[in-house]
Structure formats: C-alpha cells, structure tokens
PDB file of C-alpha atoms in Angstrom:
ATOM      1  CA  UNK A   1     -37.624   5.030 -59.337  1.00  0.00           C
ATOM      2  CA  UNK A   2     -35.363   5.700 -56.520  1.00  0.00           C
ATOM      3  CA  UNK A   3     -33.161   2.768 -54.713  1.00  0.00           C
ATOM      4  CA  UNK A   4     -34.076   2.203 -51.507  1.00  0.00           C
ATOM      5  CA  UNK A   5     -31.401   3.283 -49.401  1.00  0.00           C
ATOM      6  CA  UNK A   6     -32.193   7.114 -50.731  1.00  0.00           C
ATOM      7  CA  UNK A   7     -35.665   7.161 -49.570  1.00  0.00           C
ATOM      8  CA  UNK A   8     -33.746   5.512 -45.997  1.00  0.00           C
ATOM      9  CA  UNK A   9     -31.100   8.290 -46.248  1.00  0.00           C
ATOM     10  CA  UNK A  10     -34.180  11.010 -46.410  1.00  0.00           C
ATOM     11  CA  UNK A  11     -36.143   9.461 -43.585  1.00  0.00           C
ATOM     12  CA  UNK A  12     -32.529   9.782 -41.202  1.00  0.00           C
ATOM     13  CA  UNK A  13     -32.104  13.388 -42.476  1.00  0.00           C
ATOM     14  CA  UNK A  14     -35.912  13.993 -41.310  1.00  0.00           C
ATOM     15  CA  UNK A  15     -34.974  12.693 -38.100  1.00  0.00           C
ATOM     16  CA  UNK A  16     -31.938  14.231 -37.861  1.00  0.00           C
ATOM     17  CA  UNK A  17     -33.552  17.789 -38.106  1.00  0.00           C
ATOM     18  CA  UNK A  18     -36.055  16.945 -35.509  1.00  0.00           C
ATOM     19  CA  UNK A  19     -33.287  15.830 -33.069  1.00  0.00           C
ATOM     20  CA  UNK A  20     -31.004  19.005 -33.990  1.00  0.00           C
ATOM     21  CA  UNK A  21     -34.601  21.500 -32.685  1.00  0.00           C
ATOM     22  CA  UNK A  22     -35.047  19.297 -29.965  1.00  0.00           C
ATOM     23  CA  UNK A  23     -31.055  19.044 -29.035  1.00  0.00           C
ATOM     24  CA  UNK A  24     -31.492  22.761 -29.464  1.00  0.00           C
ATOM     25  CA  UNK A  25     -33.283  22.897 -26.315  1.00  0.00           C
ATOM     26  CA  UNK A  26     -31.463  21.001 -23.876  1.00  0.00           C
ATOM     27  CA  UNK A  27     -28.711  22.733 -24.523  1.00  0.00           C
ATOM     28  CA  UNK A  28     -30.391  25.874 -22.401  1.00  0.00           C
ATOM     29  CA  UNK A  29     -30.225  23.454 -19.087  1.00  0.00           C
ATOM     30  CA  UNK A  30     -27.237  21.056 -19.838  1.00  0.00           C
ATOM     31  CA  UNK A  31     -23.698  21.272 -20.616  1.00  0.00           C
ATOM     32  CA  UNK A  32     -22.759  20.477 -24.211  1.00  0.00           C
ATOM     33  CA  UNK A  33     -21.014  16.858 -23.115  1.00  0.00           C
ATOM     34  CA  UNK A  34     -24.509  16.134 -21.723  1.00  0.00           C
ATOM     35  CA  UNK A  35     -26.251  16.779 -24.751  1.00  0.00           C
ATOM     36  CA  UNK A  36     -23.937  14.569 -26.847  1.00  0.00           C
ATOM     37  CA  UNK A  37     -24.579  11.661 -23.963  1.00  0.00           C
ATOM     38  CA  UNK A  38     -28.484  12.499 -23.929  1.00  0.00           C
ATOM     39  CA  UNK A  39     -28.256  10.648 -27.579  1.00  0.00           C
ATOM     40  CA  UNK A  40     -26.617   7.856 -27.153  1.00  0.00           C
ATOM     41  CA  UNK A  41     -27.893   6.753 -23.529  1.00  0.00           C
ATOM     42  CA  UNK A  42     -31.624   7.601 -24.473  1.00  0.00           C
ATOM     43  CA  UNK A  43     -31.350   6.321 -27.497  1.00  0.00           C
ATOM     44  CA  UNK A  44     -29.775   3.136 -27.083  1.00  0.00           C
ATOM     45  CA  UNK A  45     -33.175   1.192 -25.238  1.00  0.00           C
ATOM     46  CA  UNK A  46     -35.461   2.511 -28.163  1.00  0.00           C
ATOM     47  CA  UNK A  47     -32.209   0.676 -30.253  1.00  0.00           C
ATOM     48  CA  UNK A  48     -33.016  -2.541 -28.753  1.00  0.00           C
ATOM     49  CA  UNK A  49     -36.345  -2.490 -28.988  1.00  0.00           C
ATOM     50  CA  UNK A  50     -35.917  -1.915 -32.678  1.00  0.00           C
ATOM     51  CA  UNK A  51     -33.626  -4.564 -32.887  1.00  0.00           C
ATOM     52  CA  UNK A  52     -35.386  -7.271 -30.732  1.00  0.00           C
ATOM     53  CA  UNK A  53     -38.748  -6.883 -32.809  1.00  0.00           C
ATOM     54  CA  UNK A  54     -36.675  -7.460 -36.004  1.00  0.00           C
ATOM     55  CA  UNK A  55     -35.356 -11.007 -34.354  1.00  0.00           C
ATOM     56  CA  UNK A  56     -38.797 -11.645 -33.420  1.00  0.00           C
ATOM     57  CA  UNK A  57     -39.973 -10.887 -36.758  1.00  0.00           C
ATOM     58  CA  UNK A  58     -37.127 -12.699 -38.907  1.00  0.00           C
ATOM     59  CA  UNK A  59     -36.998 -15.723 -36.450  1.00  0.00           C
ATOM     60  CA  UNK A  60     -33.315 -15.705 -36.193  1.00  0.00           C
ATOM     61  CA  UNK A  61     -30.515 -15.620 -33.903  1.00  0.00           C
ATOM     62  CA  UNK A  62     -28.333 -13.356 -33.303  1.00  0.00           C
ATOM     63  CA  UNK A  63     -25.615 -12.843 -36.482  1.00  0.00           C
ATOM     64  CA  UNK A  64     -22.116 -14.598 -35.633  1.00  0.00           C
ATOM     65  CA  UNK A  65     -19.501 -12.372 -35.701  1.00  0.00           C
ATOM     66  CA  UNK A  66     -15.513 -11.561 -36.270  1.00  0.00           C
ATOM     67  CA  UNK A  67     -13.162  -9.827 -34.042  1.00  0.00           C
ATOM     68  CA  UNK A  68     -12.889  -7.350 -37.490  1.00  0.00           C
ATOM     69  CA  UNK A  69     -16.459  -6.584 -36.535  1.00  0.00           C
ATOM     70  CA  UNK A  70     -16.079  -5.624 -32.671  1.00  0.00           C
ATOM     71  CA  UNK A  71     -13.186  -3.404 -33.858  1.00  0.00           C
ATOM     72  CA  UNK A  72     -15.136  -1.803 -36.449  1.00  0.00           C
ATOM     73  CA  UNK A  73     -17.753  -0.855 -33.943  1.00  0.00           C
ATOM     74  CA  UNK A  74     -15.522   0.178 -31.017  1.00  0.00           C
ATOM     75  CA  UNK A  75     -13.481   2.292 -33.920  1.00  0.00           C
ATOM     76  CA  UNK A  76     -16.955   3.829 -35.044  1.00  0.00           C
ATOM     77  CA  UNK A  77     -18.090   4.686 -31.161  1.00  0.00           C
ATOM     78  CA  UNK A  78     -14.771   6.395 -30.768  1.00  0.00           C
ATOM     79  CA  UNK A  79     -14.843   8.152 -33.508  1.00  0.00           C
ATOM     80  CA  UNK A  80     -18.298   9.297 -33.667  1.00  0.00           C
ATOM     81  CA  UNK A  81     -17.657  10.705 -29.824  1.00  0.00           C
ATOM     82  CA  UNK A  82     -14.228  12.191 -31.037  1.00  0.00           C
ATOM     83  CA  UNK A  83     -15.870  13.751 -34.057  1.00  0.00           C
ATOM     84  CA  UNK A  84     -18.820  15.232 -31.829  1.00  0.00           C
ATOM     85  CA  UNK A  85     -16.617  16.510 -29.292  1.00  0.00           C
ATOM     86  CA  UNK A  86     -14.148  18.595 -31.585  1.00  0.00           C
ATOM     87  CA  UNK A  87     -17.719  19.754 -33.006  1.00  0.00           C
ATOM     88  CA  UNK A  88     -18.002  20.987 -29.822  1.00  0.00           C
ATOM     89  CA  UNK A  89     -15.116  22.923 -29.145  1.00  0.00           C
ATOM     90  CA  UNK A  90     -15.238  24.115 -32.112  1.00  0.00           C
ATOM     91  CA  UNK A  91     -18.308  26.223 -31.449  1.00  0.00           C
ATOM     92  CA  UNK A  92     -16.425  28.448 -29.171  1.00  0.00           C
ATOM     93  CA  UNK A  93     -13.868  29.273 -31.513  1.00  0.00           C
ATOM     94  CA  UNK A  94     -13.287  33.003 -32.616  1.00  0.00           C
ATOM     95  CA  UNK A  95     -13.092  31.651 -36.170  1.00  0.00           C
ATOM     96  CA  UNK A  96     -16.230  29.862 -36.030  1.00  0.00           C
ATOM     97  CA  UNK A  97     -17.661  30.442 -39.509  1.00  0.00           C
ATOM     98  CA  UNK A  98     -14.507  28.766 -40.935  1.00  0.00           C
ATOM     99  CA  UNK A  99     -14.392  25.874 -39.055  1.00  0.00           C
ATOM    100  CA  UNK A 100     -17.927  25.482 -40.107  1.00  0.00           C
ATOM    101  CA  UNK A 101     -17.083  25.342 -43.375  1.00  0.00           C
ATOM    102  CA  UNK A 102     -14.320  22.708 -43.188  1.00  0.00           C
ATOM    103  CA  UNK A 103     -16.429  20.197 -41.183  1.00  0.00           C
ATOM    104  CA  UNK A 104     -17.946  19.877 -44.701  1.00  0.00           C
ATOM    105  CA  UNK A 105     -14.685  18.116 -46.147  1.00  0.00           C
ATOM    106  CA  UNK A 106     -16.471  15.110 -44.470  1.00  0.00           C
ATOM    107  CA  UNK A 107     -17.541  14.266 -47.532  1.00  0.00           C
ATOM    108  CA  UNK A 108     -14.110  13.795 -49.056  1.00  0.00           C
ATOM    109  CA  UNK A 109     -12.984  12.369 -46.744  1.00  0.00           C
ATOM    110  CA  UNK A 110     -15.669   9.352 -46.317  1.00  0.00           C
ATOM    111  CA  UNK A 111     -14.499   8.248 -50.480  1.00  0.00           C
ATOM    112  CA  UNK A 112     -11.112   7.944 -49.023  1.00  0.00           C
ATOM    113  CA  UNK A 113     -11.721   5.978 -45.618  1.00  0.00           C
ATOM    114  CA  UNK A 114     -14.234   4.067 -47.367  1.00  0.00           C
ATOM    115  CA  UNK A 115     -11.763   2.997 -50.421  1.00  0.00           C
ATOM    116  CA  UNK A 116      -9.041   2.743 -47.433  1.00  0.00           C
ATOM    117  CA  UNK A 117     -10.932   0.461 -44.865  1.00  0.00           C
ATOM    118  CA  UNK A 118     -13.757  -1.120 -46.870  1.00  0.00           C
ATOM    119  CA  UNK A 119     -12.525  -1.380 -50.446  1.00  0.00           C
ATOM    120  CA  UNK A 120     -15.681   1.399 -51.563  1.00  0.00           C
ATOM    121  CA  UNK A 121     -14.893   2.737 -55.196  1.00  0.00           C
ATOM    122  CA  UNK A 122     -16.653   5.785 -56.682  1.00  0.00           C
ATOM    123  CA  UNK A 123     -17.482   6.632 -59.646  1.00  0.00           C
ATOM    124  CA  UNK A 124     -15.770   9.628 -62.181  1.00  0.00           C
ATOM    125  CA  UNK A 125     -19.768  10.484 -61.908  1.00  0.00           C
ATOM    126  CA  UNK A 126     -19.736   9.731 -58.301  1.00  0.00           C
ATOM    127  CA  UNK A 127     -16.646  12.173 -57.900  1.00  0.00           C
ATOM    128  CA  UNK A 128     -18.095  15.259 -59.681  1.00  0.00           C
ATOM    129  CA  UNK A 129     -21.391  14.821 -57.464  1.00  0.00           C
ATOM    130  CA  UNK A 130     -19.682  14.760 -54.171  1.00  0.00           C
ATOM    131  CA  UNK A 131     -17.398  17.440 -55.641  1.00  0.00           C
ATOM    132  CA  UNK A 132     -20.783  19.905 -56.217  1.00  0.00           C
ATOM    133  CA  UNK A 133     -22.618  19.312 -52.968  1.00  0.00           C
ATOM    134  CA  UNK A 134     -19.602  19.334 -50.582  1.00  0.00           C
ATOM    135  CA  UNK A 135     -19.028  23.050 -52.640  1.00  0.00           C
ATOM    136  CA  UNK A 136     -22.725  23.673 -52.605  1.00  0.00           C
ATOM    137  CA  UNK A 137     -22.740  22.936 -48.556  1.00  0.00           C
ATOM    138  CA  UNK A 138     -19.934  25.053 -47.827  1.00  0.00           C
ATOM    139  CA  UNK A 139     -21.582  28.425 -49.714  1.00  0.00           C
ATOM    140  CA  UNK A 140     -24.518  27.436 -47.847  1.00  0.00           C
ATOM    141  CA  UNK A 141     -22.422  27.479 -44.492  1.00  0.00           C
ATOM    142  CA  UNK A 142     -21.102  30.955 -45.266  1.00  0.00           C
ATOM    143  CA  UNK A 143     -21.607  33.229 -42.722  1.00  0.00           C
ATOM    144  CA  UNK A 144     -23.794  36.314 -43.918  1.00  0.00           C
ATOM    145  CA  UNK A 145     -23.377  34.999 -47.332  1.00  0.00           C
ATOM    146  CA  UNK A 146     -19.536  35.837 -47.469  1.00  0.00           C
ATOM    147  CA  UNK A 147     -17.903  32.644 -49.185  1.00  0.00           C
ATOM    148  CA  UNK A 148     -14.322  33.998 -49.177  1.00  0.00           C
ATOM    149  CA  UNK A 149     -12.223  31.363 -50.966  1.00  0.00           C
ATOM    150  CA  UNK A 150      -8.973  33.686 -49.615  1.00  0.00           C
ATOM    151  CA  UNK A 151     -10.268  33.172 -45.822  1.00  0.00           C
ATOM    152  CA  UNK A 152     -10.590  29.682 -46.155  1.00  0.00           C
ATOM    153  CA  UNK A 153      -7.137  28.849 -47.933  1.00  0.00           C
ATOM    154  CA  UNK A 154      -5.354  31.404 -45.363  1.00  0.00           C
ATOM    155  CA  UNK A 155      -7.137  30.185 -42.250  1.00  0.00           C
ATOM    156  CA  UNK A 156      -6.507  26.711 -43.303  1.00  0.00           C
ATOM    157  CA  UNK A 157      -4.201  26.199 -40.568  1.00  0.00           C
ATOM    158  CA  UNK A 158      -6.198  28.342 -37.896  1.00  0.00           C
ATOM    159  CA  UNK A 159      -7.324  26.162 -35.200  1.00  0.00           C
ATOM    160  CA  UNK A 160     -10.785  26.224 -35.914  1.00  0.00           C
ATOM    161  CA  UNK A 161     -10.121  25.349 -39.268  1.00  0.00           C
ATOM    162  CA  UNK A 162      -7.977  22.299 -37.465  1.00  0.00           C
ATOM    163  CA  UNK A 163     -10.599  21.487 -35.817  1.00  0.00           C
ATOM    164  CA  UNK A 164     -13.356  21.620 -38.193  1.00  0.00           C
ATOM    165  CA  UNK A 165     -11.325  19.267 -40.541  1.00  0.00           C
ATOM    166  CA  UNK A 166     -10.799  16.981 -36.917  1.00  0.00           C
ATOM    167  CA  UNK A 167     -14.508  16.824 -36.740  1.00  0.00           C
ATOM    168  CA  UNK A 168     -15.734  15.804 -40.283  1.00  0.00           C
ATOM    169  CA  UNK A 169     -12.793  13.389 -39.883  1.00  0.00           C
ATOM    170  CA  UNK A 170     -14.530  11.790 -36.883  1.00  0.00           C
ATOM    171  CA  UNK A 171     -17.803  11.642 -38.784  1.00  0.00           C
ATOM    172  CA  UNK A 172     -16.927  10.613 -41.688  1.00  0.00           C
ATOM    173  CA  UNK A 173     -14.674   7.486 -39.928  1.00  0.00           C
ATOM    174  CA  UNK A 174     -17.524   6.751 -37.838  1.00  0.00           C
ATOM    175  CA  UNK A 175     -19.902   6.026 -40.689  1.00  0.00           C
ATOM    176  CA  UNK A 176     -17.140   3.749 -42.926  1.00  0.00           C
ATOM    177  CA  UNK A 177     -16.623   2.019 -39.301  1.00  0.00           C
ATOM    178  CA  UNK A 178     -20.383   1.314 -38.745  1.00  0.00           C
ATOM    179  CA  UNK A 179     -20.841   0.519 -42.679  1.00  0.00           C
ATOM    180  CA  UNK A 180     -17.497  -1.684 -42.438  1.00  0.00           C
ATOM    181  CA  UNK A 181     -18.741  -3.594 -39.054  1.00  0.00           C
ATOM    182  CA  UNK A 182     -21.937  -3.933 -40.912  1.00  0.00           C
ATOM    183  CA  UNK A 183     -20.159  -6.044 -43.890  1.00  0.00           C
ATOM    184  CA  UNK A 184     -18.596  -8.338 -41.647  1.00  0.00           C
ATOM    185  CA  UNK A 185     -22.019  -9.981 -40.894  1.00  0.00           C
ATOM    186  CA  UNK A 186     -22.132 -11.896 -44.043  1.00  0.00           C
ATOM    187  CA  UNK A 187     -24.679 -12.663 -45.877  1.00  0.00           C
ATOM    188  CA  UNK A 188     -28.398 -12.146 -43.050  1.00  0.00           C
ATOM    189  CA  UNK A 189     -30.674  -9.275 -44.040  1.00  0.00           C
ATOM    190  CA  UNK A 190     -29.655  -5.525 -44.250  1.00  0.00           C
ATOM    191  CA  UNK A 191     -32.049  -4.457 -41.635  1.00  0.00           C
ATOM    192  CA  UNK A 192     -30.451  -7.185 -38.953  1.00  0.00           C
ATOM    193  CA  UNK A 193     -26.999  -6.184 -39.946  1.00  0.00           C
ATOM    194  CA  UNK A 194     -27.520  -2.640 -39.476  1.00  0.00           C
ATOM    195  CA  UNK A 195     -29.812  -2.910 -36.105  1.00  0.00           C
ATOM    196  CA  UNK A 196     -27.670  -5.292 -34.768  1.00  0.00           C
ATOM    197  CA  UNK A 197     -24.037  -2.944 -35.538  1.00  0.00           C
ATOM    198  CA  UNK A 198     -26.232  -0.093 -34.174  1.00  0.00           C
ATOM    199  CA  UNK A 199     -26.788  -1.713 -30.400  1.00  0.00           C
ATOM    200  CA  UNK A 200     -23.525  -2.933 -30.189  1.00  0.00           C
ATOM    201  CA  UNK A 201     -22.269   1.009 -30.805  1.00  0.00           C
ATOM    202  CA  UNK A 202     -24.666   2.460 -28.848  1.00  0.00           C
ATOM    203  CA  UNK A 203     -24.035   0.730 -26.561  1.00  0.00           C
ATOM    204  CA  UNK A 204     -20.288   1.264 -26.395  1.00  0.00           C
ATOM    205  CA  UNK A 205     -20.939   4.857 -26.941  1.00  0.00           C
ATOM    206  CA  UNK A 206     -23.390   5.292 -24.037  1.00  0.00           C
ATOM    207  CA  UNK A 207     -20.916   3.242 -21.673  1.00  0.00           C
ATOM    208  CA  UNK A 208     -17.508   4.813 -22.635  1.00  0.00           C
ATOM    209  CA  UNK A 209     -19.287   8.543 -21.869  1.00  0.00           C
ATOM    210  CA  UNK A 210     -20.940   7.458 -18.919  1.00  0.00           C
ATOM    211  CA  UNK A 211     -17.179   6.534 -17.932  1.00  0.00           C
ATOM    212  CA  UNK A 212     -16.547   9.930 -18.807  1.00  0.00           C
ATOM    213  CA  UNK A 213     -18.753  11.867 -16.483  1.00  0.00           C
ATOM    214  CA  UNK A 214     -18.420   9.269 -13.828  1.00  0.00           C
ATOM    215  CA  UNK A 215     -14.290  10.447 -14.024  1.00  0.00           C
ATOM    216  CA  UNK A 216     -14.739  14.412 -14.798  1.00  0.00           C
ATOM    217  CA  UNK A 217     -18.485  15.654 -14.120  1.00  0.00           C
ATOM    218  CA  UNK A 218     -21.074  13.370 -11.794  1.00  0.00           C
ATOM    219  CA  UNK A 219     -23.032  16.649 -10.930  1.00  0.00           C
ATOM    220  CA  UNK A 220     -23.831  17.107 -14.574  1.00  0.00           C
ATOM    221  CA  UNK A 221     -25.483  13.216 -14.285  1.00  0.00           C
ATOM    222  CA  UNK A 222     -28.200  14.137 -12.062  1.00  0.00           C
ATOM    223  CA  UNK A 223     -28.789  16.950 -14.283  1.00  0.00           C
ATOM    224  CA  UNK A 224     -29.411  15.082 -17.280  1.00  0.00           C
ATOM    225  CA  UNK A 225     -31.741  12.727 -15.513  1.00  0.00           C
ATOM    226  CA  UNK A 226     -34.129  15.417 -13.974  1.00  0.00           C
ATOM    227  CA  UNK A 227     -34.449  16.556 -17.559  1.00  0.00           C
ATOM    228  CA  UNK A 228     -35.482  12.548 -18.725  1.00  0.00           C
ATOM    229  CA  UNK A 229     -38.963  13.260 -19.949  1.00  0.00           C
ATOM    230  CA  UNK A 230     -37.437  15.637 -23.412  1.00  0.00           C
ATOM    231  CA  UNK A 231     -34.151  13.716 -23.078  1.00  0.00           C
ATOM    232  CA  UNK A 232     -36.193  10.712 -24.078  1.00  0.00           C
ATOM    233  CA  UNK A 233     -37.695  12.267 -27.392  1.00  0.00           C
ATOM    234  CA  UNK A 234     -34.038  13.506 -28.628  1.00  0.00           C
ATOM    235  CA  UNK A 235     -33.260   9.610 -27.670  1.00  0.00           C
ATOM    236  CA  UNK A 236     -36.011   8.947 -29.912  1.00  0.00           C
ATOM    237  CA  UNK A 237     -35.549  10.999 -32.603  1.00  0.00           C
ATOM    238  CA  UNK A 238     -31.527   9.965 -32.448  1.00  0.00           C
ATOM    239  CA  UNK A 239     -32.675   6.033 -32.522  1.00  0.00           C
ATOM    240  CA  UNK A 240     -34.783   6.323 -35.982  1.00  0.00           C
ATOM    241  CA  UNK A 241     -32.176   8.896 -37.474  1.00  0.00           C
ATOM    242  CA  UNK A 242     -29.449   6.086 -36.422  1.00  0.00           C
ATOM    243  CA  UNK A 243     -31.594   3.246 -37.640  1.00  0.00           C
ATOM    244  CA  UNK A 244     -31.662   5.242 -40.832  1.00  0.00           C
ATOM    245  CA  UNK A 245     -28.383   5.655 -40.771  1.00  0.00           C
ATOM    246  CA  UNK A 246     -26.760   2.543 -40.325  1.00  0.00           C
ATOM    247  CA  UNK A 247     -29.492   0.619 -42.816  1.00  0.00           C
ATOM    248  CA  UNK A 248     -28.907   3.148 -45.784  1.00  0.00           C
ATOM    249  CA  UNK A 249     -24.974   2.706 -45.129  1.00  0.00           C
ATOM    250  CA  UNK A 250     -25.506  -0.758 -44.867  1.00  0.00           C
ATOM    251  CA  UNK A 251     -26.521  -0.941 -48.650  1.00  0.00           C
ATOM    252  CA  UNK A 252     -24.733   2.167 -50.427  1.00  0.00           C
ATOM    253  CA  UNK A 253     -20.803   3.658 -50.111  1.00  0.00           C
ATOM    254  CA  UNK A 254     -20.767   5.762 -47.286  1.00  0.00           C
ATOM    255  CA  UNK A 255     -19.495   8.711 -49.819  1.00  0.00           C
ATOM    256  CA  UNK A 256     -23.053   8.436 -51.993  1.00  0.00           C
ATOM    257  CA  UNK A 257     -25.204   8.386 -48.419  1.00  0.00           C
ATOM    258  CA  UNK A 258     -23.289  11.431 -47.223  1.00  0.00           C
ATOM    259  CA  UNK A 259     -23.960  12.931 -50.673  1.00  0.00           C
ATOM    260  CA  UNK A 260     -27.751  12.684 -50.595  1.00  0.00           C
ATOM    261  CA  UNK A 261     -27.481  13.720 -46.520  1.00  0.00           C
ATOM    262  CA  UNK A 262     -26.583  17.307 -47.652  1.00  0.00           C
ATOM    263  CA  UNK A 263     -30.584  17.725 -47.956  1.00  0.00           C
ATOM    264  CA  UNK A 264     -30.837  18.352 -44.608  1.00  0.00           C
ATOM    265  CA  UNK A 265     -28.974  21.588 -45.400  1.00  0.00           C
ATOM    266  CA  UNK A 266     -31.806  22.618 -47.719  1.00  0.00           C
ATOM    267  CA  UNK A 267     -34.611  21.413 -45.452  1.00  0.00           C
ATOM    268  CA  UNK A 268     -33.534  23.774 -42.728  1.00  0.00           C
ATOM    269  CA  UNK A 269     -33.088  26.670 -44.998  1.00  0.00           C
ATOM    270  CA  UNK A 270     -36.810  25.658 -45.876  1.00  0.00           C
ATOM    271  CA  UNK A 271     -37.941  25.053 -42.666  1.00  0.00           C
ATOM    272  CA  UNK A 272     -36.900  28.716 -41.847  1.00  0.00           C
ATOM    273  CA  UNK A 273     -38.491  30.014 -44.727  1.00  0.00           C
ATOM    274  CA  UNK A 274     -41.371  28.275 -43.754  1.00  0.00           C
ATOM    275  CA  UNK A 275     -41.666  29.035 -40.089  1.00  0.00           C
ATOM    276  CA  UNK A 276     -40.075  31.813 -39.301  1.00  0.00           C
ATOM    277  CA  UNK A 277     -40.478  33.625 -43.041  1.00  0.00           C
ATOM    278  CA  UNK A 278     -36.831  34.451 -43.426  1.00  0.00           C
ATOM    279  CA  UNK A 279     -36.340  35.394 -47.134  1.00  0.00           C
ATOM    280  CA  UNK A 280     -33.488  33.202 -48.835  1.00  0.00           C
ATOM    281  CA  UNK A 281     -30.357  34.895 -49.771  1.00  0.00           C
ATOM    282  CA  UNK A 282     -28.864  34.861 -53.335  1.00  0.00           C
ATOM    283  CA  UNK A 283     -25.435  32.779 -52.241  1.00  0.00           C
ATOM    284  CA  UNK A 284     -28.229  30.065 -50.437  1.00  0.00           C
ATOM    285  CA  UNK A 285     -29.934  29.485 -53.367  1.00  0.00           C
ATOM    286  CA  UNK A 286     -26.686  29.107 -55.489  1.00  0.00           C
ATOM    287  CA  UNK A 287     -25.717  26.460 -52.619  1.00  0.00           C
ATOM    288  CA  UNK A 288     -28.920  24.722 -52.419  1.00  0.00           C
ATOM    289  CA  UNK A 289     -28.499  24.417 -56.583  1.00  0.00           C
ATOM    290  CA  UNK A 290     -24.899  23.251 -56.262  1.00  0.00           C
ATOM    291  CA  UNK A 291     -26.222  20.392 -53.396  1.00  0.00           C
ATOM    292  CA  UNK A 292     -29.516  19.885 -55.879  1.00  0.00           C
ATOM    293  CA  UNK A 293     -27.415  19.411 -59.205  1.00  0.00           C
ATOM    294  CA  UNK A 294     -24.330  17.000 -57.440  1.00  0.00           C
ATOM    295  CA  UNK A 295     -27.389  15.061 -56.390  1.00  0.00           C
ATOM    296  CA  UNK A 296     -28.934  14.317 -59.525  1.00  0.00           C
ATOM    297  CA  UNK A 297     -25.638  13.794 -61.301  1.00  0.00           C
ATOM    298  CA  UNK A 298     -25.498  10.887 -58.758  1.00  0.00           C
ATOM    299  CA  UNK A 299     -28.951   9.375 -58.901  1.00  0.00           C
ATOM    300  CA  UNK A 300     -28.443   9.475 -62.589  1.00  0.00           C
ATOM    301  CA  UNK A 301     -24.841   8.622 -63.020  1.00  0.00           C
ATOM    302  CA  UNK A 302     -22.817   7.472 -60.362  1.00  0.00           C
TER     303      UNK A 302
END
C-alpha cells in the first residue's frame, strides 16, 4: 500500500500538467512575467478558500508561529519567483536543449538544501533512486533523442547551462523553504500546516510581482485582467497542484517528493501518445524506465 503523501504527490503532478496546457495558452496573449503572475494572483483566493474551510472544519485557530517561519516563507516566495524567472530566460537561449537538461539537477540539489536547512537525511536507497530518475529525466529531456554526455560536460559553463542549474536551484530551495516553514508549526495537522504556509506564500508571491509590474510594466496589468475568465482556471489548477504540493512536502523529504514528481515527465510523453499519436522514441522509453525503476527502488527501499 502506498503512503499517503505519494498518492498527494500524483494528484499535484495531475494538476500540474493541466496548468502547464492551460499556461500554454496564455502565453499566445501575455508576456511570459504575466504568465508566472497569472499563478500566483489567481491562485492565491482559491488558496484561502481552501484554507478557511479547513479552519472551519478542524475548529481551530490560526497556528502560532516563529519568526524562522515568516523567513522560511518569504525565502520560498523569492525563490520560487527567482527560479521561475531564470526558467524564463532561459527559454530564449541558443543552447536551450542544455539548459533543459540541467534544470533537472533540481533533484540533487533539494537532498542537499534539505540536509542543509531542515536536517532531511536520505537514504543509500534513497540516493541510488534520485540518482536513476534525475538520469532518467534528463535522457527524456534530450532534444531529438541526442543525450550527448560530451555536450553537457563542455557546455557546463555555457550560460544556458548557468542558468538552467540557477533555475532548478530556485525550485528546489523553494520547496525545502515551504517544507521547512511548514515544520515550524509544531505539532497541528499536516493539512493546516501546509494550507496555512501556502497563503502566507502566495500571498507574498502575488504582492512582491504585483510590485514588479507596478515598477517595470503597468500596461501588461490590464492585459492580464481582460484575459481573467482562463486566468482563473490556471489559478485553479495552480491552487490544487500547490495544495498538493505543500501537503505531500509537508510529510516526506523534499528529495523523495521531487523523486516521485518526475511522473509528470512520463504522463506527458503519454498524453502525447495518447492525443496527438506521436510514436515514442527508443531513448524515451529508456528514460521513462530509468524514472520508473529509481521510483520503485524508493517506494521499496528508501
């Protein structure tokens, strides 16, 4: 029987894949920054909600908290925008498929923030599963199926290799922030801990950007509210994905959720197969067995 917080990891990387199609869309009519701010502002009031019913439900107050906890969620907005927008950039580089590939080091490097920041050990098991789908992820990121182990060592220091490794930093910060922020609220229920960390960071997300384009871009804030109607269903989607999220991290190393995440890689490949009958390519289902293998090897031994 599976833990819990896998089947929560699998219902965020559902959602997840919805919100990518959907983000897909907006991106047609709205600058990039817009897109990233579309998730955070639309998503935060469907965040409340979630969390008010579960104080209605649980007949509780509102969790006391540190100062270690407000500075583990302003360190996980920051981060989580910093990590988006180097995503971002990165998507105009030359050198795209390499950066690509990097941003997959995220895994790595959520075992060593979360041994660093929140005292999270792993496994030898728990290694040698990360090890397998982080490789497994990267062949499947290969562009046209060319996994050149030469490119990536020699482009290593390219700067879309800079700032591929920039962005899964940002990520994988974020999520030991929001899983360290979630510790700090002793000993109430998992689902209060993690609804009530995810207001307070969408919240600062969706404030600190609105600062942004209030500063750089106010045109581009009228555009995103003539668009509110499929705004709101990537704020949606983004809200259950990040309710996911937050409650799996809440109960497992941030390392072993980001592990089992890697299924969204597979789904899309699926999806595509599915939808748009694209035939899978020998080096994707190599990857997809890599990801499939590191998996087990942590539901069974880590």
């Amino acid at each position: 029987m599976l833990d819990l917080w896998v089947w929560i990891t699998l219902f965020a990387v559902v959602m997840q894949v919805i919100r990518h199609g959907l983000q897909k869309h907006l991106t047609a009519t709205m600058k990039p920054m817009g897109v990233v701010w579309v998730r955070f502002l639309f998503g935060l009031p469907f965040g409340i909600l979630y969390f008010g019913l579960l104080l209605f439900h649980f007949e509780t107050d509102l969790p006391p908290t540190t100062v270690l906890f407000w500075v583990f969620c302003l360190g996980g907005a920051l981060t989580q925008i910093g990590g988006t927008f180097c995503l971002i950039l990165l998507f105009s580089e030359r050198n795209f498929a390499v950066g690509i590939t990097y941003t997959k080091t995220e895994i790595i490097q959520a075992t060593v923030f979360g041994l660093a920041l929140v005292g999270d050990v792993v496994t030898p098991a728990g290694y040698v599963a990360i090890f397998l789908s982080m490789v497994g992820v990267m062949v499947l990121s290969a562009k046209g199926g060319d996994f050149n182990v030469k490119n990536l060592i020699t482009g290593i220091a390219s700067r879309a290799a800079l700032l591929g490794i920039a962005s899964g930093m940002g990520f994988a910060s974020a999520s030991v922030f929001i899983r360290g922020a979630a510790l700090e609220l002793g000993e109430d229920g998992f689902l209060l801990r993690a609804g009530y960390v995810l207001v307070i960071v969408l919240t600062m997300e969706a404030v600190l950007m609105a600062i942004y384009f209030l500063c750089k871009d106010r045109t581009e804030i009228a555009n995103i509210f003539r668009q509110w109607k499929p705004s709101l269903l990537v704020g949606f989607t983004s809200a259950l994905g990040s309710v996911g999220w937050f409650s799996a991290m809440t109960l497992e190393r941030v390392a072993y959720v980001k592990t089992v995440s890697q299924l969204e890689v597979i789904f899309s490949i699926l999806i595509s197969y599915i939808i748009f009958k694209e035939r899978s390519r020998l080096h994707e289902l190599f990857g997809m067995a890599l990801v499939m293998g590191g998996i087990v090897v942590l539901l069974l031994w880590a």
